[in-house]
Tab-separated table of C-alpha atoms and ligand atoms in Angstrom:
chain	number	residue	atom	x	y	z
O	223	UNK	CA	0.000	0.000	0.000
O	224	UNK	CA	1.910	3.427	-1.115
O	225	UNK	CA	0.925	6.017	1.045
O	226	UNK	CA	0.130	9.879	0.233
O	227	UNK	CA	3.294	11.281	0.289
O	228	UNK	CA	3.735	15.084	0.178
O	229	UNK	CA	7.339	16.017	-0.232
O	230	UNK	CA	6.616	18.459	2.629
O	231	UNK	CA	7.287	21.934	1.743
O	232	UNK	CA	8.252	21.150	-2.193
O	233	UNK	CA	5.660	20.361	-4.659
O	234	UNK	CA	2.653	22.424	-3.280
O	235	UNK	CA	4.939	25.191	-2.010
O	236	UNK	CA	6.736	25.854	-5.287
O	237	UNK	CA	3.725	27.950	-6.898
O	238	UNK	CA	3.822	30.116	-4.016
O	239	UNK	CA	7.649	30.100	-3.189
O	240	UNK	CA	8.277	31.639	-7.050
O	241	UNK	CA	5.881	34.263	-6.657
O	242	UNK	CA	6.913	35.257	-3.296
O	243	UNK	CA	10.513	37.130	-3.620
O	244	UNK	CA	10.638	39.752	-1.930
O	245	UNK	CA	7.898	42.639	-2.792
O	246	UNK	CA	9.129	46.091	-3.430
O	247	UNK	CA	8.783	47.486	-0.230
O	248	UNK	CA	10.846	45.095	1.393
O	249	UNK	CA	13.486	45.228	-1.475
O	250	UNK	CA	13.968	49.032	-0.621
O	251	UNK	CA	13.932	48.064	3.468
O	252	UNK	CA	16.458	45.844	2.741
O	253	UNK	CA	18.650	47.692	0.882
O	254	UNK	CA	18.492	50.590	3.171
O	255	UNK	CA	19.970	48.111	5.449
O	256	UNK	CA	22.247	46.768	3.507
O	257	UNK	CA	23.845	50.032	3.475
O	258	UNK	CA	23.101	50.658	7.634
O	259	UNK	CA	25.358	47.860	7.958
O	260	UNK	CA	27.909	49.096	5.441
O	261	UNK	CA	28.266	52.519	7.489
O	262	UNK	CA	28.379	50.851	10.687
O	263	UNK	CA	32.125	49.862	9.947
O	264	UNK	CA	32.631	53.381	8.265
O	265	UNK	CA	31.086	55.189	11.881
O	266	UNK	CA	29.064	57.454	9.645
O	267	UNK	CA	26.703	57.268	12.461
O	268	UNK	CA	24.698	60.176	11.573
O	269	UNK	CA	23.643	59.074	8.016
O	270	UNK	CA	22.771	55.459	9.520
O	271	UNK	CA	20.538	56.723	11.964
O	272	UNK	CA	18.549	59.126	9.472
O	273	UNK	CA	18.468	55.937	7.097
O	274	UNK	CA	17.296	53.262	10.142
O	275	UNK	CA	14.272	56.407	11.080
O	276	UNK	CA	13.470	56.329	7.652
O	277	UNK	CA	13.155	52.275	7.569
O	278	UNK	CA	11.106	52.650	10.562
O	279	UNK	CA	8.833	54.895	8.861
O	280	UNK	CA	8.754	52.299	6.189
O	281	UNK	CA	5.419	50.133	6.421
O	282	UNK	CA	6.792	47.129	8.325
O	283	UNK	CA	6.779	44.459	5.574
O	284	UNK	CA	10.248	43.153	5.917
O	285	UNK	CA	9.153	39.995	8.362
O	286	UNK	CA	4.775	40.927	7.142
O	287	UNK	CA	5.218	37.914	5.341
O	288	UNK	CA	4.994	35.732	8.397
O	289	UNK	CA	7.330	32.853	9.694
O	290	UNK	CA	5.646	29.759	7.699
O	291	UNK	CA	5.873	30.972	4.323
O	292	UNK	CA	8.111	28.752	2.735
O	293	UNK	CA	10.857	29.821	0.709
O	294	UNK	CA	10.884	26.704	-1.462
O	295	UNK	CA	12.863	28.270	-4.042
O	296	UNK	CA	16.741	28.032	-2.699
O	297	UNK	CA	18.602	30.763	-4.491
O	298	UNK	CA	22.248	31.618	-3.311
O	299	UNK	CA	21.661	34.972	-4.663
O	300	UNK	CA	19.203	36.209	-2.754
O	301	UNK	CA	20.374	35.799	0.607
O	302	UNK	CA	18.137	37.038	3.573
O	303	UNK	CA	20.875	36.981	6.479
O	304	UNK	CA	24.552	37.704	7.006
O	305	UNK	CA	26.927	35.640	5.961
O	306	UNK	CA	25.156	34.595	3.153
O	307	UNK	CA	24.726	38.129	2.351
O	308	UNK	CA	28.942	38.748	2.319
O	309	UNK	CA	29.126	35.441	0.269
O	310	UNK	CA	27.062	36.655	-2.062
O	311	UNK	CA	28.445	40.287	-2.107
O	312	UNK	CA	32.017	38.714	-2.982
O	313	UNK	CA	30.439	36.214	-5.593
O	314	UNK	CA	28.963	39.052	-7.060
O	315	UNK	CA	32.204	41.296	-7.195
O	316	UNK	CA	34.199	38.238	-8.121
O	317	UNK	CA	32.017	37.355	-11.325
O	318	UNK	CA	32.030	41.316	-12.577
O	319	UNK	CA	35.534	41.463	-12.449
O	320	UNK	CA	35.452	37.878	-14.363
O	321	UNK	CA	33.125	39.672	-16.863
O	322	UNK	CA	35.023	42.647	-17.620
O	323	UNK	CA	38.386	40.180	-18.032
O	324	UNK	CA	35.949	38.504	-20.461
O	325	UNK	CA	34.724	41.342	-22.131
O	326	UNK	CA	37.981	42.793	-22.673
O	327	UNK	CA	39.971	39.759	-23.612
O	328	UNK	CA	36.735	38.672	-26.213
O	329	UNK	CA	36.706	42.272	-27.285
O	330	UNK	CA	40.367	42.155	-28.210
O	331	UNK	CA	39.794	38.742	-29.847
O	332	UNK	CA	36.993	39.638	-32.088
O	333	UNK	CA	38.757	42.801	-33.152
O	334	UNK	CA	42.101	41.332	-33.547
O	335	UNK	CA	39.765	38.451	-36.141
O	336	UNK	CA	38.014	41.195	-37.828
O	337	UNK	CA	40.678	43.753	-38.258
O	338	UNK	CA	43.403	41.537	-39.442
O	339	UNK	CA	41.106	38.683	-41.252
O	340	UNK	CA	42.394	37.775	-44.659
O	341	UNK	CA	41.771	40.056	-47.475
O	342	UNK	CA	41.996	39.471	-51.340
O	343	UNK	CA	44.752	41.607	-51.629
O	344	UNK	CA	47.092	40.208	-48.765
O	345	UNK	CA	50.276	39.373	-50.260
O	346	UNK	CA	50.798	35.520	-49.526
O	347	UNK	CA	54.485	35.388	-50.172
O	348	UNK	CA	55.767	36.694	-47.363
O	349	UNK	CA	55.494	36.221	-43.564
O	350	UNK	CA	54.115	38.852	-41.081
O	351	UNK	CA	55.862	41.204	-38.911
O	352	UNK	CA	57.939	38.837	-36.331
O	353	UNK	CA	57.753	40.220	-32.665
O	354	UNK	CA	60.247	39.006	-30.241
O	355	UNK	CA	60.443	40.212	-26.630
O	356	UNK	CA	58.574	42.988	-26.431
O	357	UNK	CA	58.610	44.394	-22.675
O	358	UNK	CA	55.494	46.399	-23.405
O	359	UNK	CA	53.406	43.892	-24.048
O	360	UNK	CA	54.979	41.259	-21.357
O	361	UNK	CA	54.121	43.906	-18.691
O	362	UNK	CA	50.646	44.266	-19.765
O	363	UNK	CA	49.856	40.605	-19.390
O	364	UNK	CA	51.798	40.129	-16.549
O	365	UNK	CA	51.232	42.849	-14.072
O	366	UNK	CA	47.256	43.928	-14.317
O	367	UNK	CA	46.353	39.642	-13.735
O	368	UNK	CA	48.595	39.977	-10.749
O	369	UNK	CA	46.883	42.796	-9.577
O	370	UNK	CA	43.533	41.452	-10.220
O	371	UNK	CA	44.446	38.249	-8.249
O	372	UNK	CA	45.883	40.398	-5.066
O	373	UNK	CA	42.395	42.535	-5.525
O	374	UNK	CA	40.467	39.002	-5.130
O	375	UNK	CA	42.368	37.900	-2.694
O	376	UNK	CA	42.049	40.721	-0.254
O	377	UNK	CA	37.939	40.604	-1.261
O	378	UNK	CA	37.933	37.140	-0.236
O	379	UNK	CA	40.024	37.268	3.038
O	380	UNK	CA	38.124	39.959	3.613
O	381	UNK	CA	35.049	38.709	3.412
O	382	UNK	CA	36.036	35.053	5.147
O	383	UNK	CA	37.793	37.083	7.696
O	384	UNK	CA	33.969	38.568	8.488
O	385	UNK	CA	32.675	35.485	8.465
O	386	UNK	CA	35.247	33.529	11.026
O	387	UNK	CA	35.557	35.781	13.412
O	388	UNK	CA	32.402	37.374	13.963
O	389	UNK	CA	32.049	40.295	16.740
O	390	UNK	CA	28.884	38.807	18.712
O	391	UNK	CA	27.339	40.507	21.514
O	392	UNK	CA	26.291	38.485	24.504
O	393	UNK	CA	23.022	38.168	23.104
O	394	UNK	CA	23.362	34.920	20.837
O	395	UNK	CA	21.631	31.693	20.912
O	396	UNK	CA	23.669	28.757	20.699
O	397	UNK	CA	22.590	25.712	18.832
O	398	UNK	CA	23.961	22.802	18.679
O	399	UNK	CA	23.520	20.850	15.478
O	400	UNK	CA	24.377	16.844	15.298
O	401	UNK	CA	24.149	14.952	11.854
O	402	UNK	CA	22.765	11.485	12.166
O	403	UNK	CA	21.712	9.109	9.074
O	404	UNK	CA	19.170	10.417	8.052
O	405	UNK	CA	18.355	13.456	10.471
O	406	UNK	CA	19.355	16.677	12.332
O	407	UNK	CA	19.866	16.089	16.155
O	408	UNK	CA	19.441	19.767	17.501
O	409	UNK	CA	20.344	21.182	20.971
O	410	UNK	CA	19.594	24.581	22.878
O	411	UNK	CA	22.067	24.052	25.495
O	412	UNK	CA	21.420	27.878	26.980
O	413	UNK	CA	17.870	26.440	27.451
O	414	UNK	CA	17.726	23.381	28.080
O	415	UNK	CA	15.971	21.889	24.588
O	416	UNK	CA	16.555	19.401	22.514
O	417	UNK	CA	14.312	18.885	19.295
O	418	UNK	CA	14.952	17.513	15.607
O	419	UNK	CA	14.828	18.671	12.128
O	420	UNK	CA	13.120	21.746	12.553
O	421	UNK	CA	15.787	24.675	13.794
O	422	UNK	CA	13.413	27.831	15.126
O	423	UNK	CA	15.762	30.564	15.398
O	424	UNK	CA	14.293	34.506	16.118
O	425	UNK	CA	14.848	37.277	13.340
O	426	UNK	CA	17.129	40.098	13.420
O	427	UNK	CA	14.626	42.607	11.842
O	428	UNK	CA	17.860	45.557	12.329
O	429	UNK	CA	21.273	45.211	12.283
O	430	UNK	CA	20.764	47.464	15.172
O	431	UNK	CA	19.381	45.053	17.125
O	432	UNK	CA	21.136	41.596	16.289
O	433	UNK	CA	20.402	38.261	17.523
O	434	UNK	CA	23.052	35.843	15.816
O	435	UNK	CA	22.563	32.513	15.926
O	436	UNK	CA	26.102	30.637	17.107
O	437	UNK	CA	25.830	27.016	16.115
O	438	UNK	CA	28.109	24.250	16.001
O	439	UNK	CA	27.984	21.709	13.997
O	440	UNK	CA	28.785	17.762	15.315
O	441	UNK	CA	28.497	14.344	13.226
O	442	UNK	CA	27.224	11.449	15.233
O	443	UNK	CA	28.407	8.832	12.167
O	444	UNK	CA	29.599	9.747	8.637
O	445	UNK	CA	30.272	12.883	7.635
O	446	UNK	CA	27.241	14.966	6.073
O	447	UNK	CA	26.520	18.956	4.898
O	448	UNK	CA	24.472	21.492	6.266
O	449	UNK	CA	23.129	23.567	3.923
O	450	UNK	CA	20.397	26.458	3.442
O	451	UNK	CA	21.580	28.783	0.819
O	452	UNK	CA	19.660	31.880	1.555
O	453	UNK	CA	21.211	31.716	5.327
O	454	UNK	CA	24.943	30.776	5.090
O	455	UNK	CA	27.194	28.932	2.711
O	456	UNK	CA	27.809	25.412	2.688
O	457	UNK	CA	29.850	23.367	5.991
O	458	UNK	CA	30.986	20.016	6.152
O	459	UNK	CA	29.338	18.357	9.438
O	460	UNK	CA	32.276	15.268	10.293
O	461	UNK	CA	32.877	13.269	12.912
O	462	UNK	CA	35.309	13.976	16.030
O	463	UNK	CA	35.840	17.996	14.370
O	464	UNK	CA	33.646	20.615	15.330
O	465	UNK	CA	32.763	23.107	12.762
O	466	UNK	CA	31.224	26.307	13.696
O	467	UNK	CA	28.753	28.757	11.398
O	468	UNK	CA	26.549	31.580	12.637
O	469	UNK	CA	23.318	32.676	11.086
O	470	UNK	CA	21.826	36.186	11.431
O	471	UNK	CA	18.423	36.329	9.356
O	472	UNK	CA	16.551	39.044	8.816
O	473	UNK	CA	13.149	38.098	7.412
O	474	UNK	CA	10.758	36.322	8.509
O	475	UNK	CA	9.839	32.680	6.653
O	476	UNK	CA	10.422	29.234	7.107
O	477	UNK	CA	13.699	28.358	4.888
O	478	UNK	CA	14.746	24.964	3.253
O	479	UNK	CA	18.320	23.207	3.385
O	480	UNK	CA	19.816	19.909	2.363
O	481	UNK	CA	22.662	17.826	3.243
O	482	UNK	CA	25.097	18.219	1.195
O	483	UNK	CA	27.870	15.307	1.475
O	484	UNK	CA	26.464	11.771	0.389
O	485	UNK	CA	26.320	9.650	3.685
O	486	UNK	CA	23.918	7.003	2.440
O	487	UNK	CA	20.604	5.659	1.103
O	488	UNK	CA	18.497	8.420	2.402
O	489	UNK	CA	21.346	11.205	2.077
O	490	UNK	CA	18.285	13.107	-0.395
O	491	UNK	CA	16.063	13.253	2.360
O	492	UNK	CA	18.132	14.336	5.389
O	493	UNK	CA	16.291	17.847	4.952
O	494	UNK	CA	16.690	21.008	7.252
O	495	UNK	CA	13.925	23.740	8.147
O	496	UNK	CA	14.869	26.939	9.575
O	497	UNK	CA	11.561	28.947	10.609
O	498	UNK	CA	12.600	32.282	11.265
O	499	UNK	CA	10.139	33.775	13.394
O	500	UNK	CA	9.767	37.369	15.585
O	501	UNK	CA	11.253	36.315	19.176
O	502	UNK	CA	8.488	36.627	20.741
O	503	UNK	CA	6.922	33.245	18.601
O	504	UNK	CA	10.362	32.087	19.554
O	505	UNK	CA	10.196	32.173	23.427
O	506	UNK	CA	7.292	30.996	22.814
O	507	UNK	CA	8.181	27.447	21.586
O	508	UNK	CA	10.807	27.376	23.463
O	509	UNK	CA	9.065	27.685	26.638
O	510	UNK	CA	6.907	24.979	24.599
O	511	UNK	CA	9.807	22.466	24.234
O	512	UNK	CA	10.812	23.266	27.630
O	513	UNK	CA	7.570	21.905	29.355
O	514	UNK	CA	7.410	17.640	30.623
O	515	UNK	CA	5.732	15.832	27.705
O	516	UNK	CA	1.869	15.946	27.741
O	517	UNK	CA	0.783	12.852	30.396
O	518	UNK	CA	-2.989	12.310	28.985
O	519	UNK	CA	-4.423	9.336	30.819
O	520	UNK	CA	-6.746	8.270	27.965
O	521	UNK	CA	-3.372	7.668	25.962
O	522	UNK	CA	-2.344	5.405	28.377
O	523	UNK	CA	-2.674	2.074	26.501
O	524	UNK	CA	-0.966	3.714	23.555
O	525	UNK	CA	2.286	4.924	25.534
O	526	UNK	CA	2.431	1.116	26.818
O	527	UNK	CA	2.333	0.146	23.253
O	528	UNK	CA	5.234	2.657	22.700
O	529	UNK	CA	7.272	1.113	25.693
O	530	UNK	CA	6.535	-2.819	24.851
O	531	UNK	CA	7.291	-2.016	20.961
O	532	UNK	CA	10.613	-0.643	22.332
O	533	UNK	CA	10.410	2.150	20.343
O	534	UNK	CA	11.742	4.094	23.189
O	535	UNK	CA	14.881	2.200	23.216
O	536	UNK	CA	15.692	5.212	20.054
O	537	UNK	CA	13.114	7.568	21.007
O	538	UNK	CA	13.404	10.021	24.028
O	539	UNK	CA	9.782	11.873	25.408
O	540	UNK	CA	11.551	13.682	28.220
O	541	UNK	CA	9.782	12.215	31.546
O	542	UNK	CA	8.799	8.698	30.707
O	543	UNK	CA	10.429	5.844	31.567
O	544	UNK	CA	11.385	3.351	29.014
O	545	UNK	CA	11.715	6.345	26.909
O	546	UNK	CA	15.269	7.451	26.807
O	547	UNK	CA	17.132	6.519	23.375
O	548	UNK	CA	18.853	8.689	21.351
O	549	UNK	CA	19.196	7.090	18.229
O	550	UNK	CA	16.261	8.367	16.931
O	551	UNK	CA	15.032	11.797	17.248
O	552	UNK	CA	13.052	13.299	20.465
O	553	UNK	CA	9.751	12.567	20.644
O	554	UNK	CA	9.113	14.408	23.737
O	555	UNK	CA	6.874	17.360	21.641
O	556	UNK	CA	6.614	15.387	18.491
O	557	UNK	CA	3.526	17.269	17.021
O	558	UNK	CA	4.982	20.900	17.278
O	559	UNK	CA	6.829	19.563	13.946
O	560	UNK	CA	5.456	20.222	10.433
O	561	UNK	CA	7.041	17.180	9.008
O	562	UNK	CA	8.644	13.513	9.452
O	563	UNK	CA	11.387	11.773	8.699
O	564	UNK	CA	13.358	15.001	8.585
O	565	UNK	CA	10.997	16.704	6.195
O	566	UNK	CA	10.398	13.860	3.762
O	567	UNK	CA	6.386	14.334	4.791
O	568	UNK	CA	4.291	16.368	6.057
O	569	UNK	CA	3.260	15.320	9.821
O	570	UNK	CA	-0.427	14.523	9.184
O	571	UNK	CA	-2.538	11.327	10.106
O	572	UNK	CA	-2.168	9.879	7.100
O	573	UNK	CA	1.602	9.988	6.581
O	574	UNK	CA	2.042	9.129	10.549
O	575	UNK	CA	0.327	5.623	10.514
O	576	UNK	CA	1.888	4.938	7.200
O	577	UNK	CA	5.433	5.603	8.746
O	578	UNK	CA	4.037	3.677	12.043
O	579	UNK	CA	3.173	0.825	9.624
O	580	UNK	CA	6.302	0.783	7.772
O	581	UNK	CA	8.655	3.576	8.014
O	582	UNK	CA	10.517	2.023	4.768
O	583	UNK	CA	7.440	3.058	2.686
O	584	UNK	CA	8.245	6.761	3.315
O	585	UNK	CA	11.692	6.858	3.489
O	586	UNK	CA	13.252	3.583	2.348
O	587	UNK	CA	16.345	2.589	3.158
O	588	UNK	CA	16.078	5.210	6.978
O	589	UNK	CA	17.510	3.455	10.258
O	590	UNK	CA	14.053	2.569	11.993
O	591	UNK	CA	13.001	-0.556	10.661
O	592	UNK	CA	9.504	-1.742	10.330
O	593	UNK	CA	8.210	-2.846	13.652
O	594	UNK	CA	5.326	-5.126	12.101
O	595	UNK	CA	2.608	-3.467	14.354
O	596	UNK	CA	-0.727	-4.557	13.592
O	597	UNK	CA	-3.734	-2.382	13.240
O	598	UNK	CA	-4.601	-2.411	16.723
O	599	UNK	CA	-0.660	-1.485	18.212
O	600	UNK	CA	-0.428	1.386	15.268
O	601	UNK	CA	-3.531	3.286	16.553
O	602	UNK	CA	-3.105	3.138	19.253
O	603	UNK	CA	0.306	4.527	19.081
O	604	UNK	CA	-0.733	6.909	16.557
O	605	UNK	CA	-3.288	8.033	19.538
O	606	UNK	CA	-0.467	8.478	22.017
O	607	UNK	CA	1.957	10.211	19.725
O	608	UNK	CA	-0.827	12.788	18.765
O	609	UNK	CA	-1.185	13.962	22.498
O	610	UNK	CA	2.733	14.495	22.217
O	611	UNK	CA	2.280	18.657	21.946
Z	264	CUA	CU1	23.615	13.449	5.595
Z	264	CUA	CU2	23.903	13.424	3.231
């Protein structure tokens, strides 16, 4: 029996995702910003505060579009926080001066074909003018490329040098982010929460008022990629090395990322979400995650299922015994999650008995194995799991 299957946050969200880059209003918000945090560095404090009054006079719109539009289209070059932003500022810079290098060495070509092309009265007998040595033109195509390289090279250090050694205020949050086949592990040591697959981080809205997001980045088994192009470039994620990346986003939206290093069967479907939300929303599931797991007695018969099934020998729900494994991601408030199996389906009835019934049907080839629960055993663990706030 194949079950409905929504590639959660692909298919039905494209339509929307295409039409929804950024409206005008925002463009002009977030350019004005752009250039805010230009001047910061320059102390040109005066001008940034006349441009930050006049984006606060702006109609609010940068963040209007609310934290669960999905950005299903993921386009490096429209970045929507920081360091993807100074990537894609040097990308930018890099491929214009890779233009004008093209434009000037084609330019030179073409004329050099049309100007000296063969003409019915070129005398064949004898050879062209031989040119040996000449220092003029051995300068010109030796010093301007070595230029050009020590130009890109103090972009890029320039930019990477922003990048690795970021001037954070005290006011981060720290995430900790563990790759396991086929999921994201994901820890909020500062409070206490640990949740899977779905990273909610709160929005910068000014650079005025950041909120960075420090993260490290941990493998559990292979190594694997975290990736969501509109937030930050690309990072390996390998065993027994730490990486570390910072995010700093400053719209609103929920935004989509892959991994990006093959570690297996499933490597395709080891999806990230980052919902970017305002920080009040933010406390506000984290105070969510922080709470015991939902006890409902009618459940009861369901959670014994869970236990005698062993499914918590992987599965944590913070508070129950039996339930403790960390294999598998935390259950404890399973249903605050849009999706399963690490975004490979939405997290609806129908997709959750299917994966109850055979996880393999959803995601074939991911670590939980079917558990050959019969009818009875899957609702009522179905019935449990829903209660699971
Ligand atoms: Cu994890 Cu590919």
């Amino acid at each position: 029996m194949k079950a409905a299957h929504h590639p959660a946050g692909r298919d039905r969200d494209v339509i929307e995702g295409t039409s929804e880059i950024v409206q005008w209003p925002n463009c002009l918000t977030l350019f004005i910003l752009r250039i805010c945090s230009a001047l910061q560095d320059h102390r040109e404090k005066l001008i940034r505060g006349a441009l930050l009054l006049l984006v606060e006079t702006l109609p609010r719109t940068v963040g209007a579009q609310g934290a669960d539009q999905v950005r299903a289209v993921q386009n490096i070059f429209h970045p929507l926080s920081k360091p993807a932003e100074l990537i894609n500022d040097t990308a930018r810079l890099t491929l214009l001066i890779c233009l004008i290098i093209f434009l000037v060495v084609g330019g030179l070509l073409l004329y050099s074909v049309v100007r000296f092309r063969r003409k019915s009265d070129d005398d064949d007998t004898s050879e062209p003018s031989q040119v040996y040595g000449s220092n003029a033109i051995e300068l010109a195509w030796t010093i301007p490329p070595i230029l050009i390289v020590i130009v890109l090279v103090l972009i890029t250090a320039r930019t990477v040098g922003e990048i690795s050694n970021p001037q954070f205020s005290k006011d981060v949050v720290q995430l900790r982010v563990i790759g396991h086949r086929f999921w994201w592990e994901l820890q909020y040591p500062d409070y206490g929460v640990t949740a899977a697959n779905e990273i909610h981080v709160p929005v910068s809205y000014l650079p005025s008022t950041p909120r960075p997001i420090q993260m490290t980045l941990d493998s559990a088994d292979v190594a694997h990629g975290f990736w969501v192009p509109e937030l930050n470039g690309k990072l390996w994620v390998v065993p027994n090395h730490r990486n570390m990346m910072w995010i700093q986003p400053s719209v609103l939206g929920t935004y989509l990322g892959n991994c990006t290093v093959l570690c297996g069967d499933q490597h395709a479907n080891m999806l990230i979400r980052v919902i970017v939300e305002p920080p009040e929303d933010f406390e506000k599931w984290i105070a969510g995650q922080k709470a015991p797991a939902v006890a409902d007695p009618s459940v009861e018969d369901g959670r014994r299922e869970f236990i005698e099934n062993s499914c918590g020998t992987c599965h944590r729900i913070a508070g129950t015994p039996g339930a403790d494994g960390v294999f598998g991601p935390d259950l404890t408030h399973f249903m605050s999650r849009q999706t399963l199996g690490s975004g490979v389906a939405d997290n609806d009835d129908e997709n959750l008995r299917s994966w109850l019934r055979d996880p393999q049907v959803l995601k074939p080839g991911c670590r939980m194995p079917n558990m050959k629960l019969d009818d009875k055993e899957v609702d009522l663990i179905f019935a449990y799991l829903k209660t699971l706030k």
